[in-house]
Short mmCIF file of C-alpha atoms in Angstrom, two decimals:
data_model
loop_
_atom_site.label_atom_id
_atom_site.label_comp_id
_atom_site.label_asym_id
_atom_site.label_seq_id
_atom_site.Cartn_x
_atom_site.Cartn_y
_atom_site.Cartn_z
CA UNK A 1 0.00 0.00 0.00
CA UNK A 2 2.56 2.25 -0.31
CA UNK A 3 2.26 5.33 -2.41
CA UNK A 4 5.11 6.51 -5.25
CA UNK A 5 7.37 9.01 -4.79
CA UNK A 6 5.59 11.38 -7.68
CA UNK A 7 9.72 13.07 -8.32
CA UNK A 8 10.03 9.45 -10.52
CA UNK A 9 6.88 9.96 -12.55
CA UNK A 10 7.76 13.43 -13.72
CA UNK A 11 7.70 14.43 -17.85
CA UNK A 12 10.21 16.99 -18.44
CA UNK A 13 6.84 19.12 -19.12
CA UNK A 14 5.65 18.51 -16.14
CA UNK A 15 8.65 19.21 -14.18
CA UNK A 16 8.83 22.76 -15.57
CA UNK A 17 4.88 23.23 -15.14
CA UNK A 18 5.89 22.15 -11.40
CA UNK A 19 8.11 25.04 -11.37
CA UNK A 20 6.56 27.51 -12.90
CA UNK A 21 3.27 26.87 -10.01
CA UNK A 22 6.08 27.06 -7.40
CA UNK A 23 6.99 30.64 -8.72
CA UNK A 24 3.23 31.71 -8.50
CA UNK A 25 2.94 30.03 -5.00
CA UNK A 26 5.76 31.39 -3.58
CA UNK A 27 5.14 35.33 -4.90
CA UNK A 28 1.54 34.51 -3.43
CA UNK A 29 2.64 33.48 0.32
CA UNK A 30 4.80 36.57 -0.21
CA UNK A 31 2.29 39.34 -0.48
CA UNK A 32 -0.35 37.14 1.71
CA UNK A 33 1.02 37.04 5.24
CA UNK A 34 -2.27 38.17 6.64
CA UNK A 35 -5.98 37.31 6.12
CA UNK A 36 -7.01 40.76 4.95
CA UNK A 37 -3.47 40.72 2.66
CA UNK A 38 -5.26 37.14 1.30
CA UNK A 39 -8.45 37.92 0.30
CA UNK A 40 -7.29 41.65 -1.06
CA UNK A 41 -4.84 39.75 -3.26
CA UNK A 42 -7.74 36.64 -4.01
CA UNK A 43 -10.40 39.98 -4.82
CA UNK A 44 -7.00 41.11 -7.42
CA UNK A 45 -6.97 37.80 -9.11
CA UNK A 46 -10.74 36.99 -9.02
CA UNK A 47 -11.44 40.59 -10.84
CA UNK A 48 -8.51 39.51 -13.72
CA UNK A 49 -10.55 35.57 -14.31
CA UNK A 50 -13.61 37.76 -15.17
CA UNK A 51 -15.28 37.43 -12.02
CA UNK A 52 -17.95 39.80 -10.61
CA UNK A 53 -18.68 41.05 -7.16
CA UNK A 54 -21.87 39.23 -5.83
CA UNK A 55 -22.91 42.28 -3.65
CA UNK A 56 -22.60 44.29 -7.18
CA UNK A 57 -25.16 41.56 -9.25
CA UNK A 58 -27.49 41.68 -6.51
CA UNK A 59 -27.96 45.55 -6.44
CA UNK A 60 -27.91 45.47 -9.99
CA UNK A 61 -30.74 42.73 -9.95
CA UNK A 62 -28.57 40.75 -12.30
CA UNK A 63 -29.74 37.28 -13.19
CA UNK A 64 -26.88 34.86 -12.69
CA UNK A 65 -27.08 31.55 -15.57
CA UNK A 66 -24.38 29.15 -15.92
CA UNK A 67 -20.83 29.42 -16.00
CA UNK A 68 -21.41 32.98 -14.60
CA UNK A 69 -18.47 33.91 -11.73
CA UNK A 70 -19.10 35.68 -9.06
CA UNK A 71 -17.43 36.74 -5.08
CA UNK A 72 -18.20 38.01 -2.09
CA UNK A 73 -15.64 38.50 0.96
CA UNK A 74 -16.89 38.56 4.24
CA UNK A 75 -15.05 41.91 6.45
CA UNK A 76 -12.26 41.47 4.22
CA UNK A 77 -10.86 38.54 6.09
CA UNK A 78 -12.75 36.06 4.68
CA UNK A 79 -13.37 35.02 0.71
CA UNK A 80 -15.88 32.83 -1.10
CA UNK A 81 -15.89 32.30 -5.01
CA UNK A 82 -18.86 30.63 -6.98
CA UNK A 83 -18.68 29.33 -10.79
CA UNK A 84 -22.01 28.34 -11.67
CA UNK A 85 -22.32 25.25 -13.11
CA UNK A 86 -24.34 24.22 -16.38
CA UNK A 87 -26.72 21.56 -13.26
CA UNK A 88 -29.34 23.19 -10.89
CA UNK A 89 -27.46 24.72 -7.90
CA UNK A 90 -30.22 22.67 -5.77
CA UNK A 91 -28.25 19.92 -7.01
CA UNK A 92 -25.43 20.88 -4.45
CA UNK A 93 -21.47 22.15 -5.15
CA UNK A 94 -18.00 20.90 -5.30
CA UNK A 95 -16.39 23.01 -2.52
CA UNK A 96 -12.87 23.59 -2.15
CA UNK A 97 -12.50 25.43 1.56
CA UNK A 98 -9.60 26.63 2.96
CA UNK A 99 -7.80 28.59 6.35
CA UNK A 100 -6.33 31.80 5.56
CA UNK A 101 -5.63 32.57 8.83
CA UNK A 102 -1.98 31.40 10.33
CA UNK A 103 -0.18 31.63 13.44
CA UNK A 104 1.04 34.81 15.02
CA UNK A 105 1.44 37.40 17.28
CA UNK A 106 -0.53 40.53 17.44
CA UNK A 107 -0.24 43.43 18.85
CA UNK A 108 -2.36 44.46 22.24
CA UNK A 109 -4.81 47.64 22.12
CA UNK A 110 -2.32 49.57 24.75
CA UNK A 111 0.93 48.43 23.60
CA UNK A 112 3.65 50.86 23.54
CA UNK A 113 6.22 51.49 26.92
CA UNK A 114 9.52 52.09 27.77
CA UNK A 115 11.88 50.12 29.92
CA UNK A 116 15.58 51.46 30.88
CA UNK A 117 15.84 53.74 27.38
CA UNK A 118 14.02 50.78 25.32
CA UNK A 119 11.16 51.29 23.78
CA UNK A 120 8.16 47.83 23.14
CA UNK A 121 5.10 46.77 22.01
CA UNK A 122 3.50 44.35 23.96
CA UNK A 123 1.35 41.51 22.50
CA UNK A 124 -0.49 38.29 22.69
CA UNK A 125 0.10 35.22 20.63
CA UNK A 126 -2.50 33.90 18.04
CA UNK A 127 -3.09 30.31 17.45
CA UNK A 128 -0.60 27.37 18.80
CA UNK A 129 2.76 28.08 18.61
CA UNK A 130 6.50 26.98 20.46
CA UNK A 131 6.90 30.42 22.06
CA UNK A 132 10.65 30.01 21.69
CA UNK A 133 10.63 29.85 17.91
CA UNK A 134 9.48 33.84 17.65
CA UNK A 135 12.84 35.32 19.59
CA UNK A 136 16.01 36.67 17.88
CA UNK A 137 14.20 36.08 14.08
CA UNK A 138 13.63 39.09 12.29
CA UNK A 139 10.16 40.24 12.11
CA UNK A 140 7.58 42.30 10.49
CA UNK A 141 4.77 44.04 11.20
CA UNK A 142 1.69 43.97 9.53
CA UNK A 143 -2.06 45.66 9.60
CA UNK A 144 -4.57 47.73 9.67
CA UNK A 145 -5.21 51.19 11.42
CA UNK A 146 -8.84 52.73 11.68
CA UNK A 147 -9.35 55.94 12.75
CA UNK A 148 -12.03 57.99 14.63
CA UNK A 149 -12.58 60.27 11.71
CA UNK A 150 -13.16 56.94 9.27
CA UNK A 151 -9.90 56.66 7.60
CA UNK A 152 -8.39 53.34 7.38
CA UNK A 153 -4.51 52.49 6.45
CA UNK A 154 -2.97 49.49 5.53
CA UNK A 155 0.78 49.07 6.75
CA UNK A 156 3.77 46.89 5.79
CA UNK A 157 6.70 47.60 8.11
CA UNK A 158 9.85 45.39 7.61
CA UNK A 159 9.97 43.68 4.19
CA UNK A 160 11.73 45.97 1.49
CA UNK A 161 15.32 45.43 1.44
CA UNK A 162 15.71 49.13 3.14
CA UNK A 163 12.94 48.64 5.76
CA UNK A 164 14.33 48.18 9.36
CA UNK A 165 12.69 44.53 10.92
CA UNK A 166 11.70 44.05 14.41
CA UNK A 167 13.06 41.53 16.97
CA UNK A 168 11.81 39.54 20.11
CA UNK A 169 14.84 39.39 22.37
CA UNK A 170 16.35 35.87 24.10
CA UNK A 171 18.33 35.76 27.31
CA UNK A 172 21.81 35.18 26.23
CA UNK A 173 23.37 31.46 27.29
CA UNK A 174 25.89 32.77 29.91
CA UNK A 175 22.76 33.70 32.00
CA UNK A 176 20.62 31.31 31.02
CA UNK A 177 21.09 27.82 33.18
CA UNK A 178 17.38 28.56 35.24
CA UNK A 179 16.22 29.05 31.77
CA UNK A 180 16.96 26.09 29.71
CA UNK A 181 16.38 24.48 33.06
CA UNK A 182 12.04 24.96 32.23
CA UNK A 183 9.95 22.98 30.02
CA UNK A 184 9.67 23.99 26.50
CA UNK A 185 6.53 25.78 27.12
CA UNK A 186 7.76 28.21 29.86
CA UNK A 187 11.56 28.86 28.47
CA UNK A 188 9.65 32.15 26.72
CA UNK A 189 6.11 32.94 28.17
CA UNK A 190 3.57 34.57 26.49
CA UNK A 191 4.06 38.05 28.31
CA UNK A 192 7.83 37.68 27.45
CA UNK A 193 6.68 37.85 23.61
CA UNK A 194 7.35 41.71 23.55
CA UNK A 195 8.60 43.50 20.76
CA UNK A 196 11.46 45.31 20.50
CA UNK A 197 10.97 48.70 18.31
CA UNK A 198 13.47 51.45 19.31
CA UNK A 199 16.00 52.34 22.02
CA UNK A 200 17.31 56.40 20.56
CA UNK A 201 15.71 58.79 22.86
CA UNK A 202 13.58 61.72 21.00
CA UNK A 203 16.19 65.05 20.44
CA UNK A 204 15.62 68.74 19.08
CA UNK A 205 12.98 69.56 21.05
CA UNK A 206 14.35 71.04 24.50
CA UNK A 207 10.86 71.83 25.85
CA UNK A 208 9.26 68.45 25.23
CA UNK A 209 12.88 66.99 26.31
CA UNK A 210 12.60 68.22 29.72
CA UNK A 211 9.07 67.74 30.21
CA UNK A 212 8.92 63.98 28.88
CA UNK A 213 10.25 61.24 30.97
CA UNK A 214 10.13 58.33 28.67
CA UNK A 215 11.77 60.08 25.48
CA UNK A 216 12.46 56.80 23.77
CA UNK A 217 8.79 55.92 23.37
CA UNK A 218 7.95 59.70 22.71
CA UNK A 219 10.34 59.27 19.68
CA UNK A 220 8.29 56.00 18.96
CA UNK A 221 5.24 57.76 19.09
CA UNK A 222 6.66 60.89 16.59
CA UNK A 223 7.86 58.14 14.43
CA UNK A 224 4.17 57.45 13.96
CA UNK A 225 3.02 60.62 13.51
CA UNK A 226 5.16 61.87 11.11
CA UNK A 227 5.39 58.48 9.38
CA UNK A 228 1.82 56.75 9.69
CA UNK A 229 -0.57 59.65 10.38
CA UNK A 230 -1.07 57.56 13.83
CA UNK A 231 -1.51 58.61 17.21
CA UNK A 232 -0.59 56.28 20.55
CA UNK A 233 -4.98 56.07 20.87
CA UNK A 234 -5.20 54.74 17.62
CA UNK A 235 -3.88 51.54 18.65
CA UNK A 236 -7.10 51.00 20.35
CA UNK A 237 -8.78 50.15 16.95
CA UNK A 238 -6.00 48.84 15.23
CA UNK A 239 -5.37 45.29 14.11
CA UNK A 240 -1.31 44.76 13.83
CA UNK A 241 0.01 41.28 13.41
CA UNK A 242 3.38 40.45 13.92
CA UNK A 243 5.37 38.00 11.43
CA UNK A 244 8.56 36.46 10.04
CA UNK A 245 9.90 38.75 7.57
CA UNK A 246 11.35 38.09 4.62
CA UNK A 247 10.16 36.27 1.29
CA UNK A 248 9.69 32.53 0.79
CA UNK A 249 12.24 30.74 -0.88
CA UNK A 250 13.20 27.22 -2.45
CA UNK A 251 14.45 24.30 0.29
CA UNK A 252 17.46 22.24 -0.47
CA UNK A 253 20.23 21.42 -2.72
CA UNK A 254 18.00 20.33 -5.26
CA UNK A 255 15.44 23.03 -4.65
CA UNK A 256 12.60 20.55 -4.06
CA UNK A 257 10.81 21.94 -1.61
CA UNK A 258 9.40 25.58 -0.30
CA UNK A 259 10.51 27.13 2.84
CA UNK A 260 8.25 29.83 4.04
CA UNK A 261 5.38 31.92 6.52
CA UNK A 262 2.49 30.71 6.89
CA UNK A 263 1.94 27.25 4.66
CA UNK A 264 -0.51 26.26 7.13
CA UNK A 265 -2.74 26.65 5.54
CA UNK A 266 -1.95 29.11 2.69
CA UNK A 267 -0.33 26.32 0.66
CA UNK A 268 -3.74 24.58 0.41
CA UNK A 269 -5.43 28.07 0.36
CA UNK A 270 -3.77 29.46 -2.84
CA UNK A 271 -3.35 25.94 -4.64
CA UNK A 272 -7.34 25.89 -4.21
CA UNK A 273 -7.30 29.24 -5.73
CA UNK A 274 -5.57 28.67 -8.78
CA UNK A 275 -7.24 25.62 -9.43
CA UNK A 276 -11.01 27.50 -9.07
CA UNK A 277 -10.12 30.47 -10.88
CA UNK A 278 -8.75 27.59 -13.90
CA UNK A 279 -12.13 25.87 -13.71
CA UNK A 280 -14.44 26.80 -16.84
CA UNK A 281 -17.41 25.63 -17.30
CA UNK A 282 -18.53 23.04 -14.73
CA UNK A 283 -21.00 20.07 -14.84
CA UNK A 284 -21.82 21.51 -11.07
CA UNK A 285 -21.44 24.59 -9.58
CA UNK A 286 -18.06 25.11 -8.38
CA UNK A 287 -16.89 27.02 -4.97
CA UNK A 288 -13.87 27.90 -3.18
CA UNK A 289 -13.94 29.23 0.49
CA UNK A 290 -10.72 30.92 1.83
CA UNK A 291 -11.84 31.89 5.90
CA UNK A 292 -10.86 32.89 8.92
CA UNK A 293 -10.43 32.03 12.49
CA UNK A 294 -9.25 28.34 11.65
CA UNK A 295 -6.70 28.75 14.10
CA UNK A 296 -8.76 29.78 17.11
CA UNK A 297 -11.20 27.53 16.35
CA UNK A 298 -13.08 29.37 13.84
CA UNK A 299 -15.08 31.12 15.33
CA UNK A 300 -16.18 34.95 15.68
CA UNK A 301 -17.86 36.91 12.30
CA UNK A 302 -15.35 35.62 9.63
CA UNK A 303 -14.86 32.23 11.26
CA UNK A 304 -16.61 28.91 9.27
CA UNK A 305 -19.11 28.48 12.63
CA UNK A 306 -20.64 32.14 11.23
CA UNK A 307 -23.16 31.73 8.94
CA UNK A 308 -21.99 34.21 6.25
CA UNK A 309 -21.48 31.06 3.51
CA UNK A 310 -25.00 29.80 3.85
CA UNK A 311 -25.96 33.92 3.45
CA UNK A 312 -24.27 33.91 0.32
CA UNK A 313 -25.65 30.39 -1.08
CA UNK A 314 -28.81 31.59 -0.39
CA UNK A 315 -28.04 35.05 -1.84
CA UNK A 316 -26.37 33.55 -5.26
CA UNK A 317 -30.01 31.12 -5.18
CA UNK A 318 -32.38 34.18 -5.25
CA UNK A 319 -30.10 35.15 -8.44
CA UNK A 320 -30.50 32.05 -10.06
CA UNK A 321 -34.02 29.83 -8.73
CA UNK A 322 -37.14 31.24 -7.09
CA UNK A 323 -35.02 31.72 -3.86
CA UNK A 324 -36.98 29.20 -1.84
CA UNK A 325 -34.98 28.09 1.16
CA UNK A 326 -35.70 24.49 1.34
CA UNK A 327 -33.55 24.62 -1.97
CA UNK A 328 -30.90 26.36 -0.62
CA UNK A 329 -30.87 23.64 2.54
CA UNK A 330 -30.68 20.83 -0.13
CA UNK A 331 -27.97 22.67 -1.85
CA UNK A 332 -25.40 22.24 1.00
CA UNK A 333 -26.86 18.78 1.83
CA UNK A 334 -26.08 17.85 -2.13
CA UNK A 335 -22.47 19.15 -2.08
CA UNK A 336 -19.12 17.54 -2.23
CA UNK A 337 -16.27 19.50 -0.30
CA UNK A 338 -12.63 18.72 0.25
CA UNK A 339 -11.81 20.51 3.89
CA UNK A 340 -8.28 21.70 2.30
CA UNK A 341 -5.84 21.76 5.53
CA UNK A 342 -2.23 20.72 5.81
CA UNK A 343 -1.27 17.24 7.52
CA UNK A 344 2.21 16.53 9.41
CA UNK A 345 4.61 15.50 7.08
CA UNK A 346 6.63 12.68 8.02
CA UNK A 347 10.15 13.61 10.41
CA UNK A 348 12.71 11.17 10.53
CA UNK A 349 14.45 13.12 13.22
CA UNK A 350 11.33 12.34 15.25
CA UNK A 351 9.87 9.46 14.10
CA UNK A 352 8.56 8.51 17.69
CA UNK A 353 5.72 11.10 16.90
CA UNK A 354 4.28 8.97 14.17
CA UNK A 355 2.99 5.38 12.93
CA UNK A 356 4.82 4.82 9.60
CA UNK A 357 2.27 3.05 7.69
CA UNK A 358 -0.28 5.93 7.97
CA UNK A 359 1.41 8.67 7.58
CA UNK A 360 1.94 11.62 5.09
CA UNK A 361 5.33 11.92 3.45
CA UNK A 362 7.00 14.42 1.43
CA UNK A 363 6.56 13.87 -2.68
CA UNK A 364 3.89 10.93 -1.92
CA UNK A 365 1.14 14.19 -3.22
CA UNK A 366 -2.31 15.30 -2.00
CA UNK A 367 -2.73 13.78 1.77
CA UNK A 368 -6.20 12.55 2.75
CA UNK A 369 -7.08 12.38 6.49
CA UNK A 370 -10.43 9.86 6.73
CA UNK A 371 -10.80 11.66 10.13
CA UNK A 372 -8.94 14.55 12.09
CA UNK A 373 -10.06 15.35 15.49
CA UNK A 374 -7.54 13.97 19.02
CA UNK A 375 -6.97 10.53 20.09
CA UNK A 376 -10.78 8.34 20.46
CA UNK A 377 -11.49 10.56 17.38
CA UNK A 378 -12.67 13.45 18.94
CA UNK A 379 -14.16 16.73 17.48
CA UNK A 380 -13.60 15.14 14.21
CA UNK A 381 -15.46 14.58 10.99
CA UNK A 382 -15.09 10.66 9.74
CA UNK A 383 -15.94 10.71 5.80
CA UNK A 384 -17.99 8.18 4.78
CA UNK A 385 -16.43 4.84 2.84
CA UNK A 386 -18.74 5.61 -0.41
CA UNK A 387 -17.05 9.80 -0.72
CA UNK A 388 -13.59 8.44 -0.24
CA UNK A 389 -14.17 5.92 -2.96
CA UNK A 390 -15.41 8.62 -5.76
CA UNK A 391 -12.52 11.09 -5.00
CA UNK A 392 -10.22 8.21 -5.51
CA UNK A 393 -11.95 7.75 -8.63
CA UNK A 394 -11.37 10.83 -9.40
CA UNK A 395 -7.87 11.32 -8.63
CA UNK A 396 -6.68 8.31 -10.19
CA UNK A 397 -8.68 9.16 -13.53
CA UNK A 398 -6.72 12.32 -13.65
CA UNK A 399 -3.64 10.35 -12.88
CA UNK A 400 -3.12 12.43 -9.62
CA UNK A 401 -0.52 11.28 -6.40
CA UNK A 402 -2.59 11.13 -3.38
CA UNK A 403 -2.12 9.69 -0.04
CA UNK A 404 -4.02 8.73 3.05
CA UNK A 405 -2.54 9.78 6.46
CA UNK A 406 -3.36 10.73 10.36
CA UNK A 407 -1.52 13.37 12.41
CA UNK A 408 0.40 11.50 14.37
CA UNK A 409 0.62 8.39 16.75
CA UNK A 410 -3.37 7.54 18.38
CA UNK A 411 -2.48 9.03 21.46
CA UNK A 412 -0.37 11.82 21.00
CA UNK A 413 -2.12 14.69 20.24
CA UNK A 414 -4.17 15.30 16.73
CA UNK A 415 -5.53 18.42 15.43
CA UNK A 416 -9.05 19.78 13.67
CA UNK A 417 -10.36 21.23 10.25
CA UNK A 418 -13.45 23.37 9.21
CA UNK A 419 -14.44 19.74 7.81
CA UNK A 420 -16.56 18.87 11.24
CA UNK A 421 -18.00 22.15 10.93
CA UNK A 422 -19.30 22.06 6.61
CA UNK A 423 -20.55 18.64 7.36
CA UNK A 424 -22.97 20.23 9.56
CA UNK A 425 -24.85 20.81 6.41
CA UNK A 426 -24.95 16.91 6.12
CA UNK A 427 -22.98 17.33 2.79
CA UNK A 428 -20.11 15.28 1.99
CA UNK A 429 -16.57 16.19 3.42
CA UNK A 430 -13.14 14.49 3.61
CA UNK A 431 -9.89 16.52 5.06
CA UNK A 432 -7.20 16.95 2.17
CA UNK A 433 -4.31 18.81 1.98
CA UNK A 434 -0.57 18.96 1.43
CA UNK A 435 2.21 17.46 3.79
CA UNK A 436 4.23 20.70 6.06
CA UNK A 437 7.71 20.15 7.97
CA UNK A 438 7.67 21.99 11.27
CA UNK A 439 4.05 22.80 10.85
CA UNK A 440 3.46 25.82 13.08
CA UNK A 441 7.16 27.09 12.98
CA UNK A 442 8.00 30.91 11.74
CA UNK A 443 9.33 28.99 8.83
CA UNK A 444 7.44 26.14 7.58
CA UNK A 445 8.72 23.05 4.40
CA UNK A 446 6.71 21.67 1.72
CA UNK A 447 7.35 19.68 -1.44
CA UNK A 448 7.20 21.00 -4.57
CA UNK A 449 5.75 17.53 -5.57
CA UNK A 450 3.02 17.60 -3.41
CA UNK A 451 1.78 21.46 -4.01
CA UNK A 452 1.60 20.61 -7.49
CA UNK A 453 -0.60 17.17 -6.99
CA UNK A 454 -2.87 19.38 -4.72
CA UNK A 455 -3.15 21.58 -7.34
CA UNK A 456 -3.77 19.05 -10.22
CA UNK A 457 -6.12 17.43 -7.40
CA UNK A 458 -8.59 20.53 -6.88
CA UNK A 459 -9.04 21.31 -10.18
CA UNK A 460 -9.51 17.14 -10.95
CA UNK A 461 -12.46 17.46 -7.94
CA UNK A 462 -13.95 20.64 -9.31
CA UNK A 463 -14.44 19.12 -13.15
CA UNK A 464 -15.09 15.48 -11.97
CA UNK A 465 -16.43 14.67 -9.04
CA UNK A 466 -20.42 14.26 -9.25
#
């Protein structure tokens, strides 16, 4: 039962097609390092495939027929996509959904203080992460800035060659024996997670020298002034997320693989959005979801547990059938979906963590995870025998590498999808995705092989499953 290395099975043509996606991918995860950066960018791309804004057709009174394209994005931080296909939309979807949302740390509402002539933000840590991995990287920062008067600013601060970066500090090893002494968790806590941002006090203004007691930060907060049209009280409704800087680049000698922020679960998110946008003309409607909140267990506005997709399902019906909600019900209950989330690739260095036989490893393609969820199973969605047996129809039709895998040894620990949360609907859903090294890291691996088998394996589901 054991899958083949898809580096052997290669055409020369398909080797450079395999490159040329890893180009694409790469300048994607790039410009993408935040939810809002994701669906601005998936809004960009949509608008160049001839797609049309669903909140547009609907004040327009447009009537949508098929293989019309349409999107909506819910408070810019999350992103559905519809292609309608030439069947009844009652007759459900094939639904590509996706995390956009990745690991972090953001920046509190009262951040900024001083401390001995050095100048921080403080923050709090989004998702699971090993606090340790954040200190002495470089960093960037970020975000969004809304102000009282209505004006809203994006910001990137730490990723042109000339920009200055941002650093968590680390107690240096000749002081650190009590340190290295505490379990991984507590070696960096969450409150030691402050950032770093300037240590030259403010000069050239004698008045405000002498009156001013903490003249580093009230350099900080002229920098933002003069810089970002900011005052300190705007970080009270400002959303600033911290993150590796830098770009992503190709892994190893051979360049096989991708090093880079944020794969989980971007590399599934922006493979499913290439292979939607290169959809034409479906049997059944086709959809991708890109959403929020995965992380946190997606929840809150733009998480999958709001009900903004079933708003826009039933939306897109009233374009396209008499708008009668038992249809849109049978709709969801009639779909297909592939929850599109990354799975634990397969570490020799710790091998302990895993049970060989079903597990996902690097150029083996497009991982499939029967069930998610933590040791008896739990919080998990379990596909049913008769799904998993069309997709593998499908994928082996379209000659795509696919393999089945769970996260990790029974006991150990596990992990959950939006999957569990779409088949709510009662539709059809299996967990797929693409194998990550160090899943959760700053810097996170991925074959080139198997990005480009998800890829060939999303747009093999959207034409052919049914």
């Amino acid at each position: 039962m054991q899958r083949k290395n898809m580096w052997k099975e290669y055409t020369e043509d398909q080797q450079k097609e395999l490159e040329e996606l890893s180009v694409r991918y790469k300048e994607c995860l790039d410009i993408g390092k935040t939810e809002r950066e994701c669906v601005k960018l998936g809004k960009k791309m949509a608008d160049t495939w001839g797609y049309q804004n669903l909140e547009e057709c609907i004040s327009k009174g447009i009537t949508l027929k098929a293989g019309d394209k349409v999107y909506a994005d819910c408070m810019g931080k999350a992103f559905v996509m519809f292609q309608l296909g030439k069947k009844p939309l009652e007759e459900g979807m094939n639904i590509l959904g996706a995390h956009i949302d990745s690991p972090r740390i953001d920046v509190k509402q009262n951040p900024l203080y001083e401390d001995s002539d050095m100048a921080y933000l403080d923050t709090h840590y989004y998702g699971g992460i090993k606090k340790y991995q954040w200190v002495t990287i470089p960093l960037a920062i970020h975000g969004t800035i809304a102000k009282k008067d209505g004006t809203v600013r994006d910001i990137i601060i730490g990723e042109k060659e000339d920009d200055p970066v941002l650093v968590i500090s680390d107690l240096l090893i000749h002081l650190s024996q009590q340190q290295i002494e505490k379990k991984a968790g507590v070696v960096v806590e969450g409150e030691g997670l402050d950032i770093l941002v300037a240590t030259k006090p403010l000069t050239g203004d004698a008045e405000l020298e002498k009156e001013e007691k903490e003249l580093v930060k009230a350099a900080v907060v002229q920098f933002l002034k003069e810089n970002l049209d900011m005052e300190e009280e705007d970080f009270l409704s400002a959303e600033l997320e911290i993150v590796p800087a830098g770009k992503a680049r190709d892994c190893g000698l051979d360049r096989s693989m991708v090093i880079g922020y944020g794969q989980d679960d971007r590399v599934c998110a922006f493979t499913s959005l290439f292979a939607m946008l290169e959809t034409d003309n479906p049997e059944r409607t086709s959809c991708c979801i890109l959403v929020d909140k995965e992380e946190i267990g997606s929840v809150g506005a733009t998480g999958m547990h709001s009900r903004f997709f079933e708003d826009y399902v039933a939306e897109l019906m009233a374009l396209t059938e008499d708008g009668n909600p038992l249809k849109v019900r049978r709709a969801l209950r009639n779909s297909y979906m592939l929850s599109s989330d990354v799975s634990a690739a397969f570490d020799p260095l710790y091998a302990d963590a895993f049970e060989k036989k079903n597990t996902a490893y690097f150029g083996r393609g497009l991982v499939f995870n029967k069930f998610t969820g933590s040791r008896g199973k739990n919080n998990s969605n379990d596909a049913n025998a008769e799904y998993i047996a069309k997709v593998r129809q499908v994928l082996d039709n379209n000659e795509v590498g696919f393999q089945t895998a769970e996260m990790g040894r029974v006991d150990l620990g596990g992990g959950g999808t939006i999957a569990y949360i779409m088949a709510n609907y009662g539709m059809e859903v299996i967990d797929s995705g693409v194998a990550v090294l160090s899943m959760h890291a700053p810097y996170e691996v991925t074959s080139k092989a198997d990005i480009y088998e998800a890829y060939r394996g999303y747009k093999a589901f959207l034409k052919d499953i049914k």
